Amino acid sequence: MRSGYGLAGPLPPAHIDPAAVRARVAAHPLTAGAVSSEAQHAVITNSTYDGLCYDTVHTACQSAPSTPRLHFDEAWFAYARFHPLYEGRYGRAVGPDALDDEVRPTVFATQSTRKLLAALSQTAMVHVKSAPRAPVEHDRFNEAFMMHGTTSPFYPGIASLDVATAMMDGAPGRALIDEAVTEAIRFRQAVVRTGRRIVETGDRPGWFFGMWQPDTVTGPRTGERTDFADIPASALGQDPRYWYLEPDADWHGFTGLDEGYALLDPIKVTITCPGVTAPGQRSESGVPARILTSYLATRGIVVEQTDSYSRPVLFSMGITKGKWGTLMDALMDFKALHDNDAPLERVLPALAGEPPDRYSGLTLEQLCRQMHEHLTRAELIDALDTAFRHLPEPVLPPQHCYQRPIRGGTERVPVAKAADRVAAAMVTVTPPGIPVLMPGESTGTTDGPLLCYLRALEDFDRHFPGFHSETHGVVLDPRTGDYLIECLRQER
């Protein structure tokens, strides 16, 4: 489920229903002859790049009838256990007090501790909360884990995990998270208030960047609707009800959600750009996020990832008003440069070297208009949504395909000629950083959703050199600019 911005949404409750899970397992081409006809392990991303996190206790209750093991991928969420704003929103909250042992699933929670806490690169944690229904023996789990890792401990990494743990312990940990949440809220409100002032003063063109968050919220105590920007930051930082995804609300663009089912994490801030809305309406003009990201890089501001009309900003521990004030200044300066038709060679001088003088004589506003028109015409957001809604057909188990590259059993095939081939490596589009094609899956027909989307990305890269898409598993042919993907070599 994706919004009009292309942001990945939460798994709808109806998709976790036991009958729905059993139907998907039964319909899967590779389950014939499986040891069990029941699902054995479910993986759910808890806190996406854009900050959507589940009521994990409720999710476990819904999943329990169909799945004995539940895995919450909490790569960006290691701090949740240490602040009341996230109570009941992390994997380890699922325990005996939530479900009886007879039905409670064993819960795994994996956290890339390095991403938002003070730990060295590649350090992470695996938490296992074993349940009698599907017990996990520590020694066996440890042996299996070491087969995929190393038996040689990296003590500086382990020490850094200890430091991260100590940081979160007790009142100091909560204070650090409080500060991050508060500064994120202040930035959110500053962007909204700036946009409001631009509209109220009648400046033309009357646009500014937005925030992916509700415009108005219902006060938990008063029951009255209030503008989000006018609520005290202290209240927003303490009551999770302000951050619920209200069912079918326009601001998030998702359907089929229950009240309180999903929450927006305040510290994961998504800046939205003019050109499209969460429900998917397009406007005549727009400011593609890729251009904004390139400009921010000239100001020394490096972003995590960029979508067509949105880009997330992480308010990790230690972000201060001075730091987000620099980002705010850059957003204001970008608007001024855009509205004053500044020459592109002054705004993005690195583009001057792109052949063959692709951007010569253009202004920032003209480039924004060209790219917006191309994105609208190519319907890139819709194409990606379609690719995720209509998944490729599995032909072989992934583990069979992993053996082929080391034995010379694969070849790189241009996307234009890749119809009805079997992938040998995953293809992952960032954002959202989720595979659109796994090893062993069919690429589909020429006019199928996957190849249509990859060709649309390829065409975008040809039209806008210097703004290449970030797609893992795709190799760019330096001679032709073609997208190449790794496929199993066909028998001759």
Coordinates of C-alpha atoms in Angstrom, one line a residue:
M1 CA 0.0 0.0 0.0
R2 CA 1.5 3.3 -1.1
S3 CA 0.4 6.9 -0.9
G4 CA 0.3 9.5 -3.8
Y5 CA 3.8 10.5 -2.8
G6 CA 5.0 7.0 -3.3
L7 CA 5.5 6.4 0.4
A8 CA 5.1 2.8 1.6
G9 CA 2.3 2.4 4.1
P10 CA 1.6 -0.1 6.9
L11 CA 0.3 -3.5 6.2
P12 CA -3.5 -3.2 6.4
P13 CA -5.1 -5.3 9.2
A14 CA -7.1 -7.3 6.7
H15 CA -3.9 -8.6 5.2
I16 CA -2.9 -10.1 8.6
D17 CA -6.2 -11.9 9.0
P18 CA -5.5 -15.7 9.3
A19 CA -7.7 -16.5 6.3
A20 CA -5.9 -14.0 4.1
V21 CA -2.5 -15.4 5.2
R22 CA -3.5 -19.0 4.5
A23 CA -4.9 -18.0 1.1
R24 CA -1.6 -16.3 0.1
V25 CA 0.4 -19.3 1.3
A26 CA -1.8 -21.8 -0.6
A27 CA -1.6 -19.7 -3.8
H28 CA 2.2 -19.4 -3.8
P29 CA 3.8 -21.5 -6.6
L30 CA 6.7 -22.7 -4.4
T31 CA 4.7 -24.1 -1.5
A32 CA 3.8 -27.3 -3.2
G33 CA 5.6 -30.1 -1.3
A34 CA 6.5 -27.8 1.6
V35 CA 7.0 -29.4 5.1
S36 CA 4.0 -27.5 6.4
S37 CA 1.0 -25.8 4.7
E38 CA 0.9 -23.2 7.4
A39 CA 3.0 -20.0 7.6
Q40 CA 6.0 -20.4 9.9
H41 CA 7.6 -16.9 10.1
A42 CA 6.2 -13.5 9.4
V43 CA 8.4 -10.4 8.9
I44 CA 7.0 -6.9 9.4
T45 CA 8.9 -3.6 9.1
N46 CA 8.2 -1.7 12.3
S47 CA 9.0 2.0 11.8
T48 CA 9.6 2.5 8.1
Y49 CA 11.9 5.2 6.7
D50 CA 9.0 7.6 7.0
G51 CA 8.3 6.6 10.6
L52 CA 5.2 4.4 10.5
C53 CA 5.1 1.9 13.4
Y54 CA 2.5 -0.6 14.5
D55 CA 0.7 -1.4 17.7
T56 CA 2.8 -4.5 18.0
V57 CA 0.7 -6.1 20.7
H58 CA -2.5 -5.8 18.6
T59 CA -0.5 -7.0 15.5
A60 CA 0.7 -10.0 17.4
C61 CA -2.8 -10.8 18.5
Q62 CA -4.0 -10.7 14.9
S63 CA -1.0 -12.7 13.6
A64 CA -1.0 -15.4 16.3
P65 CA -3.7 -17.7 14.9
S66 CA -1.7 -18.1 11.6
T67 CA 1.9 -17.6 12.5
P68 CA 4.0 -19.1 15.4
R69 CA 7.0 -16.7 14.8
L70 CA 6.7 -13.0 14.3
H71 CA 9.7 -10.9 13.3
F72 CA 9.7 -7.1 13.7
D73 CA 12.4 -5.5 11.5
E74 CA 13.1 -2.4 13.7
A75 CA 16.3 -1.3 12.0
W76 CA 15.5 2.4 12.6
F77 CA 13.7 2.0 16.0
A78 CA 16.2 0.9 18.6
Y79 CA 15.3 3.8 20.9
A80 CA 11.5 3.0 21.1
R81 CA 11.8 0.9 24.3
F82 CA 13.0 3.9 26.3
H83 CA 10.2 6.5 25.8
P84 CA 6.5 6.4 26.7
L85 CA 5.5 8.0 23.4
Y86 CA 6.3 4.6 21.8
E87 CA 4.7 2.4 24.5
G88 CA 3.4 -0.8 23.0
R89 CA 4.9 0.0 19.6
Y90 CA 8.1 -2.2 19.7
G91 CA 8.6 -5.9 19.3
R92 CA 9.7 -6.6 22.9
A93 CA 6.4 -5.2 24.2
V94 CA 4.8 -8.5 23.1
G95 CA 4.9 -10.8 26.2
P96 CA 3.0 -13.1 28.4
D97 CA 0.9 -10.3 29.8
A98 CA -0.4 -9.6 26.2
L99 CA -1.1 -13.2 25.1
D100 CA -1.4 -16.6 26.7
D101 CA 1.5 -18.9 26.2
E102 CA -0.6 -21.3 24.1
V103 CA -1.1 -18.8 21.3
R104 CA 1.6 -16.2 21.8
P105 CA 4.1 -16.2 19.0
T106 CA 7.9 -16.2 19.5
V107 CA 9.0 -12.7 18.7
F108 CA 12.2 -11.6 17.0
A109 CA 13.3 -7.9 16.9
T110 CA 16.3 -6.9 14.9
Q111 CA 17.8 -3.4 15.3
S112 CA 20.5 -1.6 13.4
T113 CA 21.7 0.1 16.5
R114 CA 24.2 2.2 14.6
K115 CA 21.5 4.0 12.6
L116 CA 20.1 6.3 15.3
L117 CA 22.1 5.5 18.4
A118 CA 25.8 5.9 19.2
A119 CA 27.3 2.6 17.8
L120 CA 29.9 1.8 15.2
S121 CA 29.0 1.0 11.6
Q122 CA 27.5 -2.5 11.0
T123 CA 26.7 -3.0 14.7
A124 CA 23.2 -4.4 15.3
M125 CA 21.2 -6.4 17.8
V126 CA 18.9 -9.4 17.6
H127 CA 16.3 -9.8 20.4
V128 CA 14.5 -13.1 20.8
K129 CA 11.4 -13.4 23.1
S130 CA 10.8 -17.2 23.0
A131 CA 7.3 -18.6 23.5
P132 CA 6.4 -22.2 24.4
R133 CA 4.4 -22.5 21.1
A134 CA 7.6 -22.2 19.0
P135 CA 10.5 -22.2 21.4
V136 CA 14.0 -21.0 20.4
E137 CA 17.0 -22.7 22.0
H138 CA 19.8 -20.3 22.6
D139 CA 22.7 -22.6 21.7
R140 CA 21.1 -23.7 18.4
F141 CA 20.1 -20.2 17.5
N142 CA 23.7 -19.0 18.3
E143 CA 25.2 -21.7 16.1
A144 CA 23.0 -20.8 13.2
F145 CA 23.7 -17.1 13.6
M146 CA 27.5 -17.7 13.6
M147 CA 27.2 -19.6 10.3
H148 CA 26.0 -16.3 8.7
G149 CA 28.3 -14.0 10.7
T150 CA 31.6 -14.6 12.3
T151 CA 33.0 -16.5 15.2
S152 CA 35.7 -13.8 15.7
P153 CA 34.2 -11.1 17.9
F154 CA 34.8 -7.4 17.0
Y155 CA 35.3 -6.0 20.5
P156 CA 35.1 -2.3 19.5
G157 CA 31.7 -3.0 17.9
I158 CA 30.5 -4.9 21.0
A159 CA 31.8 -2.0 23.2
S160 CA 29.9 0.5 21.1
L161 CA 26.7 -1.4 21.6
D162 CA 27.3 -1.3 25.3
V163 CA 27.7 2.5 25.0
A164 CA 24.5 2.8 23.1
T165 CA 22.7 0.7 25.7
A166 CA 24.1 2.9 28.5
M167 CA 23.0 6.0 26.7
M168 CA 19.4 4.9 26.8
D169 CA 19.4 3.7 30.4
G170 CA 17.2 5.5 32.8
A171 CA 16.4 9.3 32.9
P172 CA 19.3 10.3 30.7
G173 CA 18.0 8.1 27.8
R174 CA 14.6 9.6 28.0
A175 CA 16.0 13.1 28.1
L176 CA 18.0 12.4 24.9
I177 CA 14.8 11.1 23.1
D178 CA 12.8 14.0 24.5
E179 CA 15.2 16.4 23.0
A180 CA 15.2 14.7 19.6
V181 CA 11.3 14.6 19.6
T182 CA 11.0 18.2 20.6
E183 CA 13.4 19.5 18.0
A184 CA 11.7 17.5 15.3
I185 CA 8.3 18.9 16.3
R186 CA 9.7 22.5 16.3
F187 CA 11.1 22.0 12.8
R188 CA 7.8 20.5 11.6
Q189 CA 5.8 23.4 13.0
A190 CA 8.3 26.0 11.6
V191 CA 7.9 24.6 8.1
V192 CA 4.1 24.7 8.3
R193 CA 4.0 28.2 9.8
T194 CA 6.3 29.5 7.1
G195 CA 4.1 28.1 4.4
R196 CA 1.1 29.6 6.2
R197 CA 2.7 33.1 6.3
I198 CA 3.6 32.9 2.6
V199 CA -0.1 32.2 1.7
E200 CA -1.4 34.8 4.1
T201 CA 0.8 37.6 2.8
G202 CA -0.3 36.9 -0.7
D203 CA 3.2 36.5 -2.1
R204 CA 3.3 35.0 -5.6
P205 CA 4.1 32.4 -6.4
G206 CA 2.5 31.2 -3.1
W207 CA 4.2 27.9 -2.4
F208 CA 6.5 26.3 0.1
F209 CA 7.5 22.9 1.2
G210 CA 5.2 20.8 3.3
M211 CA 5.3 18.2 6.0
W212 CA 3.9 14.7 5.8
Q213 CA 1.7 14.9 8.8
P214 CA -1.9 15.8 9.7
D215 CA -3.0 19.4 9.1
T216 CA -5.3 19.3 12.0
V217 CA -5.7 16.8 14.9
T218 CA -8.4 16.1 17.5
G219 CA -7.3 17.1 21.0
P220 CA -7.3 13.9 23.2
R221 CA -8.9 15.8 26.1
T222 CA -11.0 18.5 24.4
G223 CA -12.2 16.5 21.4
E224 CA -11.8 19.7 19.3
R225 CA -10.0 19.9 16.0
T226 CA -6.9 22.1 16.1
D227 CA -4.2 23.1 13.6
F228 CA -1.2 20.9 14.1
A229 CA 1.1 23.9 14.1
D230 CA -0.7 25.5 16.9
I231 CA -0.5 22.7 19.5
P232 CA 2.2 23.1 22.1
A233 CA 5.3 21.0 21.3
S234 CA 5.3 19.7 24.9
A235 CA 1.8 18.1 24.3
L236 CA 2.7 16.7 20.9
G237 CA 5.9 15.2 22.4
Q238 CA 4.1 13.3 25.2
D239 CA 0.7 12.0 23.8
P240 CA 0.9 9.4 21.1
R241 CA -2.7 10.0 20.1
Y242 CA -1.7 13.1 18.2
W243 CA 0.4 10.9 15.9
Y244 CA -2.2 8.2 15.1
L245 CA -3.0 7.6 11.4
E246 CA -6.7 8.4 11.4
P247 CA -8.6 5.9 9.2
D248 CA -8.8 7.1 5.6
A249 CA -7.4 10.6 6.4
D250 CA -6.3 12.4 3.2
W251 CA -2.9 13.5 4.6
H252 CA -1.5 10.0 4.7
G253 CA -3.3 8.6 1.7
F254 CA -3.7 5.0 3.0
T255 CA -6.9 3.0 3.3
G256 CA -8.2 0.1 5.4
L257 CA -6.6 1.2 8.7
D258 CA -8.1 1.0 12.2
E259 CA -7.9 3.7 14.8
G260 CA -4.5 3.5 16.7
Y261 CA -3.3 0.7 14.4
A262 CA -0.3 2.8 13.1
L263 CA 1.5 5.8 14.5
L264 CA 3.8 8.3 12.9
D265 CA 7.2 8.6 14.7
P266 CA 7.8 12.3 15.2
I267 CA 11.6 12.1 14.7
K268 CA 11.3 10.8 11.2
V269 CA 10.4 13.9 9.3
T270 CA 9.3 13.7 5.7
I271 CA 9.5 17.0 3.7
T272 CA 7.0 17.1 0.8
C273 CA 7.5 19.1 -2.4
P274 CA 4.8 20.7 -4.6
G275 CA 3.6 18.7 -7.5
V276 CA 1.5 15.9 -6.0
T277 CA -0.7 15.2 -3.0
A278 CA -1.0 12.2 -0.7
P279 CA -4.2 11.0 -2.4
G280 CA -2.3 11.2 -5.7
Q281 CA -3.6 14.4 -7.4
R282 CA -1.1 16.1 -9.7
S283 CA -0.7 19.8 -10.1
E284 CA 0.4 21.8 -13.2
S285 CA 3.7 22.8 -11.7
G286 CA 6.0 21.1 -9.2
V287 CA 9.4 21.0 -7.5
P288 CA 10.8 17.4 -7.8
A289 CA 12.6 16.3 -4.7
R290 CA 15.7 15.1 -6.6
I291 CA 16.5 18.7 -7.6
L292 CA 16.0 19.9 -4.0
T293 CA 18.4 17.1 -2.7
S294 CA 21.1 18.1 -5.2
Y295 CA 20.8 21.7 -4.0
L296 CA 21.0 20.7 -0.4
A297 CA 24.2 18.8 -1.1
T298 CA 25.8 22.0 -2.3
R299 CA 25.0 23.4 1.2
G300 CA 26.6 20.4 2.9
I301 CA 23.3 18.8 3.9
V302 CA 23.3 15.1 3.0
V303 CA 19.9 13.3 3.0
E304 CA 19.1 9.7 3.6
Q305 CA 17.1 9.1 0.4
T306 CA 14.9 10.9 -2.1
D307 CA 11.6 10.1 -3.7
S308 CA 9.9 11.9 -6.5
Y309 CA 8.3 14.6 -4.4
S310 CA 9.4 13.8 -0.8
R311 CA 12.5 13.3 1.2
P312 CA 12.9 12.1 4.8
V313 CA 15.1 13.8 7.4
L314 CA 16.1 11.9 10.6
F315 CA 16.2 13.8 13.8
S316 CA 18.7 11.5 15.6
M317 CA 20.1 12.1 19.1
G318 CA 22.0 15.4 19.2
I319 CA 20.1 17.4 16.5
T320 CA 19.8 21.0 17.7
K321 CA 17.9 24.0 16.6
G322 CA 21.2 25.3 15.1
K323 CA 21.4 22.2 12.8
W324 CA 17.8 22.2 11.7
G325 CA 17.9 26.0 11.3
T326 CA 20.5 25.5 8.6
L327 CA 18.1 23.2 6.8
M328 CA 15.3 25.7 7.1
D329 CA 17.5 28.5 5.7
A330 CA 18.4 26.2 2.7
L331 CA 14.7 25.6 2.0
M332 CA 14.0 29.3 2.0
D333 CA 17.0 30.0 -0.2
F334 CA 15.9 27.3 -2.7
K335 CA 12.4 28.9 -2.9
A336 CA 14.0 32.3 -3.6
L337 CA 16.3 31.0 -6.2
H338 CA 13.4 29.1 -7.9
D339 CA 11.0 32.1 -7.8
N340 CA 13.7 34.5 -9.1
D341 CA 14.5 32.2 -12.0
A342 CA 18.2 31.8 -11.0
P343 CA 20.5 30.4 -13.6
L344 CA 21.1 26.7 -13.1
E345 CA 24.9 27.1 -13.5
R346 CA 24.8 29.2 -10.3
V347 CA 22.5 27.0 -8.3
L348 CA 23.9 23.6 -9.3
P349 CA 27.3 24.2 -10.9
A350 CA 28.1 20.4 -10.9
L351 CA 25.6 19.9 -13.7
A352 CA 27.6 22.0 -16.1
G353 CA 29.8 19.0 -16.9
E354 CA 26.9 16.8 -18.0
P355 CA 27.1 16.1 -21.7
P356 CA 26.1 17.2 -24.2
D357 CA 25.5 20.6 -22.6
R358 CA 22.2 19.1 -21.4
Y359 CA 21.5 21.9 -18.9
S360 CA 23.1 24.8 -20.7
G361 CA 21.1 28.1 -20.4
L362 CA 18.5 26.6 -18.1
T363 CA 17.2 28.2 -15.0
L364 CA 16.2 26.4 -11.8
E365 CA 12.6 27.0 -12.4
Q366 CA 12.8 25.6 -16.0
L367 CA 14.6 22.4 -14.8
C368 CA 11.9 21.9 -12.2
R369 CA 9.2 22.3 -14.8
Q370 CA 10.9 19.9 -17.3
M371 CA 11.4 17.2 -14.6
H372 CA 7.9 17.6 -13.2
E373 CA 6.3 17.3 -16.7
H374 CA 8.4 14.2 -17.3
L375 CA 7.5 12.6 -14.0
T376 CA 3.8 13.3 -14.6
R377 CA 3.9 12.0 -18.2
A378 CA 5.8 8.9 -17.2
E379 CA 3.6 8.3 -14.1
L380 CA 6.6 7.0 -12.2
I381 CA 4.9 6.9 -8.8
D382 CA 2.0 4.9 -10.3
A383 CA 4.3 2.6 -12.1
L384 CA 6.2 1.7 -8.9
D385 CA 2.9 1.3 -7.0
T386 CA 1.7 -1.1 -9.7
A387 CA 5.0 -3.1 -9.6
F388 CA 4.5 -3.6 -5.8
R389 CA 0.8 -4.5 -6.1
H390 CA 1.4 -7.1 -8.8
L391 CA 4.3 -9.1 -7.6
P392 CA 6.5 -11.1 -10.0
E393 CA 5.8 -14.9 -10.3
P394 CA 8.3 -17.1 -8.4
V395 CA 9.9 -19.7 -10.6
L396 CA 12.7 -21.1 -8.4
P397 CA 13.6 -20.8 -4.7
P398 CA 16.1 -17.9 -4.1
Q399 CA 18.7 -20.3 -2.6
H400 CA 18.9 -22.2 -5.9
C401 CA 19.8 -19.0 -7.8
Y402 CA 22.5 -17.9 -5.3
Q403 CA 24.7 -20.7 -6.5
R404 CA 24.5 -19.8 -10.2
P405 CA 26.6 -16.6 -10.2
I406 CA 29.7 -18.3 -8.8
R407 CA 29.4 -21.0 -11.4
G408 CA 29.1 -18.7 -14.4
G409 CA 25.5 -19.5 -14.8
T410 CA 24.2 -15.9 -15.1
E411 CA 24.3 -13.1 -17.7
R412 CA 23.5 -9.4 -17.7
V413 CA 20.5 -8.7 -19.9
P414 CA 19.3 -5.2 -21.0
V415 CA 15.9 -4.4 -19.5
A416 CA 14.5 -3.9 -23.1
K417 CA 15.3 -7.6 -23.8
A418 CA 14.6 -9.1 -20.3
A419 CA 11.1 -10.3 -20.8
D420 CA 10.2 -13.7 -19.3
R421 CA 13.7 -14.2 -17.9
V422 CA 14.5 -15.5 -14.4
A423 CA 16.3 -13.1 -12.1
A424 CA 19.6 -14.2 -10.5
A425 CA 19.9 -11.2 -8.2
M426 CA 17.5 -8.9 -6.4
V427 CA 16.6 -5.6 -7.8
T428 CA 15.9 -3.0 -5.1
V429 CA 14.7 0.5 -5.7
T430 CA 15.6 3.2 -3.2
P431 CA 13.3 4.5 -2.0
P432 CA 11.6 2.6 -0.6
G433 CA 14.6 0.2 -0.3
I434 CA 12.4 -2.9 -0.8
P435 CA 13.1 -5.5 -3.6
V436 CA 10.8 -5.3 -6.6
L437 CA 12.4 -8.5 -8.0
M438 CA 13.9 -11.4 -6.0
P439 CA 16.3 -14.1 -7.3
G440 CA 14.2 -16.9 -8.8
E441 CA 11.3 -14.6 -9.9
S442 CA 10.2 -14.0 -13.4
T443 CA 10.8 -10.6 -14.9
G444 CA 7.3 -10.9 -16.6
T445 CA 6.2 -9.7 -20.0
T446 CA 7.5 -6.7 -21.9
D447 CA 4.4 -4.7 -20.9
G448 CA 4.2 -6.1 -17.4
P449 CA 4.5 -3.8 -14.3
L450 CA 8.1 -4.6 -13.4
L451 CA 9.7 -4.0 -16.8
C452 CA 7.5 -1.0 -17.5
Y453 CA 8.7 0.6 -14.2
L454 CA 12.4 -0.2 -14.9
R455 CA 12.1 1.2 -18.4
A456 CA 10.5 4.3 -17.0
L457 CA 13.5 4.8 -14.6
E458 CA 15.9 4.1 -17.4
D459 CA 14.2 6.7 -19.6
F460 CA 14.3 9.2 -16.7
D461 CA 18.1 8.7 -16.3
R462 CA 18.6 9.3 -20.0
H463 CA 16.6 12.6 -19.9
F464 CA 18.2 13.9 -16.7
P465 CA 21.9 13.0 -16.3
G466 CA 23.2 13.8 -12.9
F467 CA 20.0 12.7 -11.2
H468 CA 20.4 9.0 -11.7
S469 CA 18.1 6.7 -9.8
E470 CA 19.5 4.6 -7.0
T471 CA 18.6 1.0 -7.9
H472 CA 20.6 -1.9 -6.4
G473 CA 20.9 -4.9 -8.8
V474 CA 20.9 -2.7 -11.9
V475 CA 24.2 -2.1 -13.7
L476 CA 24.4 0.8 -16.1
D477 CA 26.1 0.0 -19.5
P478 CA 28.6 2.8 -19.9
R479 CA 28.5 2.7 -23.7
T480 CA 24.7 2.8 -24.2
G481 CA 23.3 3.9 -20.9
D482 CA 21.1 0.7 -20.9
Y483 CA 19.9 -0.8 -17.6
L484 CA 21.3 -4.4 -17.3
I485 CA 19.9 -6.9 -14.8
E486 CA 21.4 -10.3 -13.7
C487 CA 19.4 -13.2 -15.1
L488 CA 19.9 -17.0 -15.1
R489 CA 21.7 -18.1 -18.3
Q490 CA 19.3 -19.8 -20.6
E491 CA 19.9 -23.4 -21.6
R492 CA 20.9 -23.7 -25.2

